[in-house]
Amino acid sequence: VEVITIELPGKSCRIEIEHGLLSRLGERIMEVRKTEQVAVVTDANVDRRYGATVRRSLRLAGLKPLWIRLPAGERYKTLRTVERVYDRLVQARFERGSLLVALGGGVVGDLTGFVAATYLRGVDVIQAPTTLLAQVDASIGGKTAVDHPKGKNLIGAFHHPRCVVIDPNTLSTLPRRELISGMAEVIKYGVIYDAEFFGYLERNMKAVLNLEKEPVAHMLRKSCAAKAFVVQHDEREKDLRRILNYGHTLGHAIETATGYRRVTHGEAIAIGMMAAGRLGQSLGLCGPEVVLRQKNLLERAGLPTALPKMPMGGIVKAMQLDKKVKGGLVHFVLPEAIGRVVVRPVGWDLIKKALRPTGWG
Ligand SMILES: NC(=O)c1ccc[n+]([C@@H]2O[C@H](COP(=O)([O-])OP(=O)(O)OC[C@H]3O[C@@H](n4cnc5c(N)ncnc54)[C@H](O)[C@@H]3O)[C@@H](O)[C@H]2O)c1
């Protein structure tokens, strides 16, 4: 088993990666906490594919979990669903020493994490992420949230999982578009933190997308290590952690302006990364080869690098409402080289100019 540990004041979080690990989830749970009160929260899609394996594994470990199955999809990441989960926990008289397990993608992970942060002022949670996005990003770092009708992730809390259990086998049933979408965050880690890893992806993208075992394990290990490093050094998102927002300033604006329907999160981030690269180049922070290498790798992963045809006004408006925008300047994470970024405030004129080659205007 590959193990990455995040050490934080007063707590630590283990990230474990191994093919087939879900069939040993019961044993992993017992190692984290010996309790009879375990609830598994999952969604209908994941339950259908992995529910039996996980139930068997928990039974073998002597556990009889409370099984909470939610409908799948972002539109259920709401306080109403949170309440449904609270109801089940209260009915089953779950106590402070109980443990929640989030089995699913980022939606299940964020929602279960939020329940764990708030139920009885906090109970332990184990994340068992089953999408690439959740394995390399959402399950790590302790950010939990649900959506409000006025916006995504508006209600949340910081609450680290005790353990993140990653079984790369789950990626084999993921729709292709979801897999590719998660790859945007993977490539992001190369650009913001790890030039050597970026080079590895350039050489092995095909093997990773074909889900060959060793390349996939390496990709997960390096991605989790990058996120773990950043989180460990900046738990509450004050400074360093901002670099994780690379590609997200424009990315979020695209998602908002398209009503979260036309492009996936990863596709929007890929376009945002290209915009940030071009901005970095036009500010003289990096050379054209940085932008070109990034473009080639994103394209090899099957990600878009140009803006979809859409009115520019919506995107600009969405960016202006972004919480990272201060005093008319947008704070962009910009590349200096592959593996190194800086945060700089940038004015609107330059933003519009730099975005033109991505298909804008
Ligand atoms: N907390 C954080 O730091 C953080 C970071 C990034 C994203 N997020 C959140 O993550 C969410 C997106 O996560 P996501 O992309 O995993 O979406 P998701 O959880 O909706 O999963 C995508 C779809 O794939 C299905 N699925 C999950 N695993 C599967 C598998 N192995 N095989 C087949 N189908 C499977 C799900 O049922 C769902 O329909 C967003 O709500 C976002 O806000 C949180």
Tab-separated table of C-alpha atoms and ligand atoms in Angstrom:
chain	number	residue	atom	x	y	z
A	1	VAL	CA	0.000	0.000	0.000
A	2	GLU	CA	1.218	3.485	-0.855
A	3	VAL	CA	0.806	5.776	2.139
A	4	ILE	CA	1.021	9.576	2.203
A	5	THR	CA	0.574	11.290	5.558
A	6	ILE	CA	-0.603	14.840	6.135
A	7	GLU	CA	0.532	16.132	9.524
A	8	LEU	CA	-1.558	18.974	10.920
A	9	PRO	CA	-1.631	20.583	14.349
A	10	GLY	CA	-3.312	18.049	16.635
A	11	LYS	CA	-4.318	15.643	13.892
A	12	SER	CA	-3.052	13.677	10.963
A	13	CYS	CA	-4.567	12.163	7.858
A	14	ARG	CA	-3.380	9.049	6.044
A	15	ILE	CA	-3.885	8.691	2.307
A	16	GLU	CA	-3.699	5.048	1.211
A	17	ILE	CA	-3.556	3.999	-2.433
A	18	GLU	CA	-3.781	0.426	-3.702
A	19	HIS	CA	-5.567	-1.465	-6.443
A	20	GLY	CA	-8.355	-3.494	-4.817
A	21	LEU	CA	-8.290	-1.572	-1.529
A	22	LEU	CA	-12.092	-1.259	-1.381
A	23	SER	CA	-12.335	-4.980	-0.683
A	24	ARG	CA	-10.319	-4.308	2.486
A	25	LEU	CA	-12.201	-1.184	3.553
A	26	GLY	CA	-13.623	-2.931	6.650
A	27	GLU	CA	-10.151	-3.698	7.899
A	28	ARG	CA	-8.992	-0.127	7.217
A	29	ILE	CA	-11.991	1.226	9.167
A	30	MET	CA	-11.208	-0.994	12.161
A	31	GLU	CA	-7.654	0.277	12.164
A	32	VAL	CA	-8.762	3.905	12.268
A	33	ARG	CA	-11.450	3.425	14.889
A	34	LYS	CA	-12.879	0.410	16.617
A	35	THR	CA	-16.549	1.273	16.733
A	36	GLU	CA	-19.779	-0.510	15.976
A	37	GLN	CA	-21.418	2.678	14.784
A	38	VAL	CA	-20.341	3.027	11.194
A	39	ALA	CA	-22.465	4.664	8.497
A	40	VAL	CA	-21.607	4.367	4.835
A	41	VAL	CA	-22.917	7.232	2.713
A	42	THR	CA	-22.936	6.623	-1.027
A	43	ASP	CA	-24.915	7.451	-4.160
A	44	ALA	CA	-27.043	5.205	-6.333
A	45	ASN	CA	-24.444	4.811	-9.138
A	46	VAL	CA	-21.596	3.938	-6.830
A	47	ASP	CA	-23.766	1.671	-4.686
A	48	ARG	CA	-24.765	-0.335	-7.749
A	49	ARG	CA	-21.133	-0.927	-8.707
A	50	TYR	CA	-19.245	-1.113	-5.423
A	51	GLY	CA	-21.872	-1.499	-2.705
A	52	ALA	CA	-21.640	-5.311	-2.596
A	53	THR	CA	-17.829	-5.310	-2.334
A	54	VAL	CA	-17.862	-2.786	0.483
A	55	ARG	CA	-20.692	-4.503	2.393
A	56	ARG	CA	-18.838	-7.811	2.208
A	57	SER	CA	-15.619	-6.221	3.386
A	58	LEU	CA	-17.310	-4.547	6.356
A	59	ARG	CA	-19.115	-7.758	7.259
A	60	LEU	CA	-15.811	-9.633	7.276
A	61	ALA	CA	-14.467	-7.034	9.689
A	62	GLY	CA	-17.432	-7.678	11.975
A	63	LEU	CA	-19.231	-4.435	11.147
A	64	LYS	CA	-22.929	-3.910	10.473
A	65	PRO	CA	-23.001	-0.490	8.865
A	66	LEU	CA	-25.920	1.850	8.590
A	67	TRP	CA	-26.237	2.147	4.807
A	68	ILE	CA	-27.284	5.563	3.501
A	69	ARG	CA	-27.876	5.715	-0.227
A	70	LEU	CA	-28.458	9.096	-1.823
A	71	PRO	CA	-29.539	10.016	-5.330
A	72	ALA	CA	-26.522	10.869	-7.532
A	73	GLY	CA	-25.675	14.336	-8.765
A	74	GLU	CA	-24.608	17.834	-7.796
A	75	ARG	CA	-28.230	18.954	-7.501
A	76	TYR	CA	-28.550	16.798	-4.389
A	77	LYS	CA	-25.542	18.431	-2.690
A	78	THR	CA	-27.893	20.481	-0.552
A	79	LEU	CA	-28.884	21.103	3.064
A	80	ARG	CA	-32.036	19.116	2.403
A	81	THR	CA	-29.981	15.997	1.692
A	82	VAL	CA	-27.790	16.759	4.698
A	83	GLU	CA	-30.948	16.743	6.818
A	84	ARG	CA	-31.943	13.349	5.446
A	85	VAL	CA	-28.575	11.986	6.546
A	86	TYR	CA	-28.891	13.608	10.011
A	87	ASP	CA	-32.331	11.982	10.357
A	88	ARG	CA	-30.924	8.536	9.691
A	89	LEU	CA	-28.061	9.050	12.137
A	90	VAL	CA	-30.363	10.348	14.870
A	91	GLN	CA	-32.824	7.500	14.324
A	92	ALA	CA	-30.005	4.986	14.686
A	93	ARG	CA	-28.764	6.838	17.785
A	94	PHE	CA	-25.320	7.519	16.418
A	95	GLU	CA	-23.015	8.910	19.087
A	96	ARG	CA	-19.874	11.067	19.238
A	97	GLY	CA	-17.639	8.049	18.775
A	98	SER	CA	-19.297	6.989	15.538
A	99	LEU	CA	-17.678	7.031	12.129
A	100	LEU	CA	-18.926	8.049	8.702
A	101	VAL	CA	-17.564	6.657	5.458
A	102	ALA	CA	-18.001	8.639	2.239
A	103	LEU	CA	-18.073	6.187	-0.654
A	104	GLY	CA	-18.348	8.032	-3.972
A	105	GLY	CA	-17.306	11.080	-5.950
A	106	GLY	CA	-16.761	14.635	-4.783
A	107	VAL	CA	-20.475	15.227	-4.230
A	108	VAL	CA	-20.797	12.375	-1.721
A	109	GLY	CA	-17.421	13.339	-0.217
A	110	ASP	CA	-18.272	17.019	0.274
A	111	LEU	CA	-21.721	16.284	1.670
A	112	THR	CA	-20.658	13.470	3.996
A	113	GLY	CA	-17.700	15.559	5.152
A	114	PHE	CA	-20.083	18.389	6.002
A	115	VAL	CA	-22.377	16.052	7.931
A	116	ALA	CA	-19.338	14.697	9.806
A	117	ALA	CA	-18.183	18.240	10.611
A	118	THR	CA	-21.530	19.201	12.111
A	119	TYR	CA	-23.287	16.112	13.489
A	120	LEU	CA	-22.842	16.256	17.308
A	121	ARG	CA	-20.285	19.034	16.643
A	122	GLY	CA	-18.108	16.647	14.727
A	123	VAL	CA	-17.556	12.934	14.222
A	124	ASP	CA	-14.785	11.128	12.347
A	125	VAL	CA	-14.980	10.544	8.625
A	126	ILE	CA	-13.121	8.296	6.213
A	127	GLN	CA	-13.130	9.258	2.560
A	128	ALA	CA	-13.290	6.463	-0.016
A	129	PRO	CA	-13.270	8.476	-3.257
A	130	THR	CA	-14.336	6.755	-6.481
A	131	THR	CA	-13.841	9.428	-9.166
A	132	LEU	CA	-10.482	10.732	-10.349
A	133	LEU	CA	-11.421	14.259	-9.262
A	134	ALA	CA	-12.294	13.059	-5.780
A	135	GLN	CA	-9.178	10.871	-5.506
A	136	VAL	CA	-6.684	13.598	-6.411
A	137	ASP	CA	-8.502	16.649	-5.101
A	138	ALA	CA	-11.855	16.722	-3.306
A	139	SER	CA	-11.172	14.013	-0.695
A	140	ILE	CA	-7.938	15.651	0.492
A	141	GLY	CA	-7.598	18.877	2.427
A	142	GLY	CA	-10.608	19.001	4.716
A	143	LYS	CA	-12.811	21.371	2.750
A	144	THR	CA	-16.443	20.242	2.957
A	145	ALA	CA	-19.498	21.998	1.591
A	146	VAL	CA	-22.998	21.928	0.211
A	147	ASP	CA	-24.585	24.242	-2.327
A	148	HIS	CA	-27.081	27.050	-1.762
A	149	PRO	CA	-29.619	28.043	-4.430
A	150	LYS	CA	-27.561	31.239	-4.884
A	151	GLY	CA	-24.260	29.516	-5.431
A	152	LYS	CA	-22.005	26.480	-5.211
A	153	ASN	CA	-20.285	25.466	-1.968
A	154	LEU	CA	-21.635	28.458	-0.042
A	155	ILE	CA	-22.221	26.459	3.147
A	156	GLY	CA	-19.309	24.504	4.510
A	157	ALA	CA	-16.717	23.723	7.117
A	158	PHE	CA	-13.138	22.552	7.420
A	159	HIS	CA	-13.082	18.965	8.620
A	160	HIS	CA	-10.232	16.608	7.713
A	161	PRO	CA	-10.885	12.934	7.127
A	162	ARG	CA	-9.010	10.539	9.395
A	163	CYS	CA	-8.060	8.520	6.379
A	164	VAL	CA	-8.477	8.575	2.583
A	165	VAL	CA	-8.781	5.113	1.040
A	166	ILE	CA	-8.122	5.151	-2.696
A	167	ASP	CA	-8.816	2.121	-4.879
A	168	PRO	CA	-7.680	2.943	-8.444
A	169	ASN	CA	-9.777	0.025	-9.768
A	170	THR	CA	-12.868	2.192	-9.353
A	171	LEU	CA	-11.657	4.387	-12.222
A	172	SER	CA	-12.411	1.571	-14.687
A	173	THR	CA	-16.173	2.148	-14.461
A	174	LEU	CA	-15.981	5.925	-14.587
A	175	PRO	CA	-17.468	7.488	-17.741
A	176	ARG	CA	-14.614	8.549	-20.056
A	177	ARG	CA	-15.530	12.218	-19.862
A	178	GLU	CA	-15.342	12.154	-16.038
A	179	LEU	CA	-11.924	10.504	-16.149
A	180	ILE	CA	-10.592	13.080	-18.597
A	181	SER	CA	-12.129	15.886	-16.582
A	182	GLY	CA	-10.214	14.771	-13.479
A	183	MET	CA	-7.031	14.746	-15.524
A	184	ALA	CA	-7.112	18.570	-15.654
A	185	GLU	CA	-6.399	18.704	-11.904
A	186	VAL	CA	-3.652	16.109	-12.314
A	187	ILE	CA	-1.926	18.185	-15.002
A	188	LYS	CA	-2.439	21.250	-12.813
A	189	TYR	CA	-0.271	19.694	-10.079
A	190	GLY	CA	2.523	19.276	-12.613
A	191	VAL	CA	2.352	22.922	-13.635
A	192	ILE	CA	2.072	24.446	-10.173
A	193	TYR	CA	4.383	22.178	-8.188
A	194	ASP	CA	6.157	19.295	-9.870
A	195	ALA	CA	8.044	19.662	-13.165
A	196	GLU	CA	9.341	16.101	-12.994
A	197	PHE	CA	5.762	14.783	-12.714
A	198	PHE	CA	4.719	16.979	-15.653
A	199	GLY	CA	7.445	15.305	-17.709
A	200	TYR	CA	6.227	11.883	-16.572
A	201	LEU	CA	2.720	12.739	-17.770
A	202	GLU	CA	4.100	13.896	-21.124
A	203	ARG	CA	5.699	10.482	-21.557
A	204	ASN	CA	2.907	8.358	-20.078
A	205	MET	CA	-0.430	10.052	-20.748
A	206	LYS	CA	-1.593	7.224	-22.998
A	207	ALA	CA	-0.798	4.546	-20.410
A	208	VAL	CA	-2.536	6.557	-17.704
A	209	LEU	CA	-5.672	7.018	-19.805
A	210	ASN	CA	-5.626	3.281	-20.600
A	211	LEU	CA	-5.611	2.763	-16.820
A	212	GLU	CA	-2.415	0.714	-16.797
A	213	LYS	CA	-1.774	-0.156	-13.188
A	214	GLU	CA	1.663	1.255	-12.415
A	215	PRO	CA	1.235	4.558	-14.335
A	216	VAL	CA	-2.159	5.129	-12.681
A	217	ALA	CA	-0.751	4.408	-9.211
A	218	HIS	CA	2.152	6.795	-9.914
A	219	MET	CA	-0.201	9.497	-11.155
A	220	LEU	CA	-2.389	9.180	-8.039
A	221	ARG	CA	0.618	9.113	-5.709
A	222	LYS	CA	2.198	12.235	-7.201
A	223	SER	CA	-1.096	14.147	-7.355
A	224	CYS	CA	-2.043	13.308	-3.764
A	225	ALA	CA	1.465	14.164	-2.587
A	226	ALA	CA	1.243	17.578	-4.271
A	227	LYS	CA	-2.098	18.399	-2.705
A	228	ALA	CA	-0.967	17.000	0.672
A	229	PHE	CA	2.148	19.179	0.626
A	230	VAL	CA	0.194	22.347	-0.089
A	231	VAL	CA	-2.507	21.573	2.495
A	232	GLN	CA	0.026	20.672	5.171
A	233	HIS	CA	1.775	24.004	4.731
A	234	ASP	CA	-1.371	26.111	4.526
A	235	GLU	CA	-4.336	24.371	6.097
A	236	ARG	CA	-6.716	27.353	6.130
A	237	GLU	CA	-6.108	28.711	2.651
A	238	LYS	CA	-4.194	31.839	3.570
A	239	ASP	CA	-1.377	31.879	1.104
A	240	LEU	CA	0.294	28.853	-0.454
A	241	ARG	CA	-3.009	27.040	-0.878
A	242	ARG	CA	-4.074	29.699	-3.360
A	243	ILE	CA	-1.835	28.083	-5.974
A	244	LEU	CA	-4.353	25.224	-6.118
A	245	ASN	CA	-6.658	27.728	-7.786
A	246	TYR	CA	-4.514	27.685	-10.903
A	247	GLY	CA	-6.888	27.765	-13.883
A	248	HIS	CA	-9.877	28.154	-11.574
A	249	THR	CA	-10.450	31.919	-11.825
A	250	LEU	CA	-11.539	31.771	-15.449
A	251	GLY	CA	-12.638	28.139	-15.038
A	252	HIS	CA	-15.258	28.999	-12.442
A	253	ALA	CA	-16.450	31.931	-14.535
A	254	ILE	CA	-16.963	29.616	-17.508
A	255	GLU	CA	-18.884	27.133	-15.351
A	256	THR	CA	-21.104	29.883	-13.954
A	257	ALA	CA	-21.706	31.535	-17.326
A	258	THR	CA	-22.669	28.206	-18.913
A	259	GLY	CA	-24.918	27.210	-16.008
A	260	TYR	CA	-22.692	24.189	-15.146
A	261	ARG	CA	-24.093	22.300	-18.106
A	262	ARG	CA	-22.036	22.659	-21.266
A	263	VAL	CA	-18.576	22.006	-19.881
A	264	THR	CA	-17.388	19.817	-17.022
A	265	HIS	CA	-15.350	21.255	-14.148
A	266	GLY	CA	-12.120	19.809	-15.566
A	267	GLU	CA	-12.807	21.110	-19.063
A	268	ALA	CA	-13.384	24.598	-17.666
A	269	ILE	CA	-10.167	24.357	-15.621
A	270	ALA	CA	-8.184	23.281	-18.692
A	271	ILE	CA	-9.369	26.379	-20.565
A	272	GLY	CA	-8.614	28.481	-17.490
A	273	MET	CA	-5.104	27.049	-17.310
A	274	MET	CA	-4.497	28.043	-20.926
A	275	ALA	CA	-5.712	31.568	-20.209
A	276	ALA	CA	-3.432	31.805	-17.164
A	277	GLY	CA	-0.511	30.544	-19.224
A	278	ARG	CA	-1.080	33.165	-21.899
A	279	LEU	CA	-1.461	35.838	-19.265
A	280	GLY	CA	1.828	34.751	-17.694
A	281	GLN	CA	3.485	34.931	-21.069
A	282	SER	CA	2.117	38.380	-21.910
A	283	LEU	CA	3.356	39.649	-18.522
A	284	GLY	CA	6.800	38.303	-19.301
A	285	LEU	CA	6.684	35.810	-16.421
A	286	CYS	CA	7.208	32.756	-18.609
A	287	GLY	CA	8.251	31.918	-22.138
A	288	PRO	CA	6.033	30.573	-24.942
A	289	GLU	CA	7.399	27.041	-24.481
A	290	VAL	CA	5.646	26.788	-21.097
A	291	VAL	CA	2.298	27.605	-22.687
A	292	LEU	CA	2.956	25.234	-25.574
A	293	ARG	CA	3.932	22.261	-23.376
A	294	GLN	CA	0.838	22.798	-21.259
A	295	LYS	CA	-1.387	23.021	-24.344
A	296	ASN	CA	0.065	19.833	-25.835
A	297	LEU	CA	-0.381	17.863	-22.630
A	298	LEU	CA	-3.950	19.054	-22.057
A	299	GLU	CA	-4.801	18.119	-25.638
A	300	ARG	CA	-3.170	14.711	-25.289
A	301	ALA	CA	-5.421	14.112	-22.293
A	302	GLY	CA	-8.433	14.977	-24.472
A	303	LEU	CA	-9.141	18.286	-22.760
A	304	PRO	CA	-10.228	21.472	-24.550
A	305	THR	CA	-7.819	24.419	-24.679
A	306	ALA	CA	-10.037	27.023	-26.342
A	307	LEU	CA	-13.112	28.772	-25.042
A	308	PRO	CA	-16.407	27.412	-26.305
A	309	LYS	CA	-18.312	29.933	-28.439
A	310	MET	CA	-20.216	32.066	-25.994
A	311	PRO	CA	-20.896	35.711	-25.207
A	312	MET	CA	-17.970	37.305	-23.414
A	313	GLY	CA	-20.164	39.476	-21.155
A	314	GLY	CA	-21.351	36.543	-19.058
A	315	ILE	CA	-17.841	35.351	-18.352
A	316	VAL	CA	-16.567	38.819	-17.423
A	317	LYS	CA	-19.523	39.351	-15.097
A	318	ALA	CA	-18.982	35.987	-13.430
A	319	MET	CA	-15.303	36.769	-12.943
A	320	GLN	CA	-16.111	40.151	-11.427
A	321	LEU	CA	-18.306	38.421	-8.832
A	322	ASP	CA	-15.557	35.944	-7.936
A	323	LYS	CA	-14.570	36.152	-4.271
A	324	LYS	CA	-10.914	36.255	-5.263
A	325	VAL	CA	-11.411	39.564	-7.082
A	326	LYS	CA	-10.259	42.480	-4.977
A	327	GLY	CA	-10.389	46.189	-5.836
A	328	GLY	CA	-11.032	45.720	-9.549
A	329	LEU	CA	-7.987	43.525	-9.937
A	330	VAL	CA	-8.230	39.796	-10.440
A	331	HIS	CA	-5.740	37.685	-8.522
A	332	PHE	CA	-4.416	35.144	-10.980
A	333	VAL	CA	-2.134	32.205	-10.347
A	334	LEU	CA	0.385	32.458	-13.181
A	335	PRO	CA	3.171	30.139	-14.341
A	336	GLU	CA	6.823	31.183	-14.232
A	337	ALA	CA	7.955	27.777	-15.442
A	338	ILE	CA	6.570	24.262	-15.541
A	339	GLY	CA	6.514	23.392	-11.829
A	340	ARG	CA	6.461	26.966	-10.481
A	341	VAL	CA	3.717	29.606	-10.189
A	342	VAL	CA	3.158	33.022	-8.599
A	343	VAL	CA	0.020	34.922	-7.591
A	344	ARG	CA	-0.357	38.354	-9.213
A	345	PRO	CA	-3.148	40.920	-9.426
A	346	VAL	CA	-4.010	41.590	-13.051
A	347	GLY	CA	-6.118	44.388	-14.611
A	348	TRP	CA	-9.076	43.817	-16.937
A	349	ASP	CA	-7.454	45.181	-20.103
A	350	LEU	CA	-4.683	42.667	-19.947
A	351	ILE	CA	-7.041	39.830	-19.092
A	352	LYS	CA	-9.205	40.498	-22.128
A	353	LYS	CA	-6.183	40.803	-24.386
A	354	ALA	CA	-4.530	37.647	-23.129
A	355	LEU	CA	-7.691	35.637	-23.466
A	356	ARG	CA	-8.234	36.422	-27.121
A	357	PRO	CA	-6.089	33.571	-28.503
A	358	THR	CA	-8.126	31.003	-26.526
A	359	GLY	CA	-11.033	31.744	-28.839
A	360	TRP	CA	-12.451	34.692	-26.984
A	361	GLY	CA	-13.412	37.741	-29.080
B	1	LIG	N1	-13.737	19.661	-1.151
B	1	LIG	C1	-12.903	19.975	-2.107
B	1	LIG	O1	-11.770	20.390	-1.859
B	1	LIG	C2	-13.358	19.828	-3.531
B	1	LIG	C3	-12.427	19.945	-4.576
B	1	LIG	C4	-12.872	19.757	-5.870
B	1	LIG	C5	-14.210	19.468	-6.126
B	1	LIG	N2	-15.089	19.351	-5.089
B	1	LIG	C6	-16.513	19.042	-5.335
B	1	LIG	O2	-16.596	17.759	-5.956
B	1	LIG	C7	-17.801	17.683	-6.683
B	1	LIG	C8	-17.543	17.016	-8.002
B	1	LIG	O3	-17.034	15.715	-7.769
B	1	LIG	P1	-17.103	14.565	-8.881
B	1	LIG	O4	-16.609	15.088	-10.157
B	1	LIG	O5	-16.477	13.361	-8.296
B	1	LIG	O6	-18.675	14.394	-9.092
B	1	LIG	P2	-19.765	13.336	-8.566
B	1	LIG	O7	-19.538	12.973	-7.159
B	1	LIG	O8	-21.075	13.894	-8.940
B	1	LIG	O9	-19.470	12.052	-9.473
B	1	LIG	C9	-19.692	12.132	-10.857
B	1	LIG	C10	-20.634	11.026	-11.344
B	1	LIG	O10	-19.925	9.778	-11.390
B	1	LIG	C11	-20.620	8.782	-10.637
B	1	LIG	N3	-19.571	7.913	-10.117
B	1	LIG	C12	-18.775	8.110	-9.055
B	1	LIG	N4	-17.833	7.168	-8.978
B	1	LIG	C13	-18.039	6.323	-10.022
B	1	LIG	C14	-17.367	5.171	-10.505
B	1	LIG	N5	-16.265	4.692	-9.916
B	1	LIG	N6	-17.866	4.562	-11.612
B	1	LIG	C15	-18.949	5.057	-12.229
B	1	LIG	N7	-19.606	6.164	-11.857
B	1	LIG	C16	-19.156	6.790	-10.749
B	1	LIG	C17	-21.421	9.541	-9.637
B	1	LIG	O11	-22.542	8.796	-9.205
B	1	LIG	C18	-21.817	10.773	-10.433
B	1	LIG	O12	-22.932	10.500	-11.223
B	1	LIG	C19	-18.327	19.091	-6.789
B	1	LIG	O13	-19.462	19.226	-5.968
B	1	LIG	C20	-17.188	19.958	-6.281
B	1	LIG	O14	-17.657	21.130	-5.647
B	1	LIG	C21	-14.680	19.525	-3.813
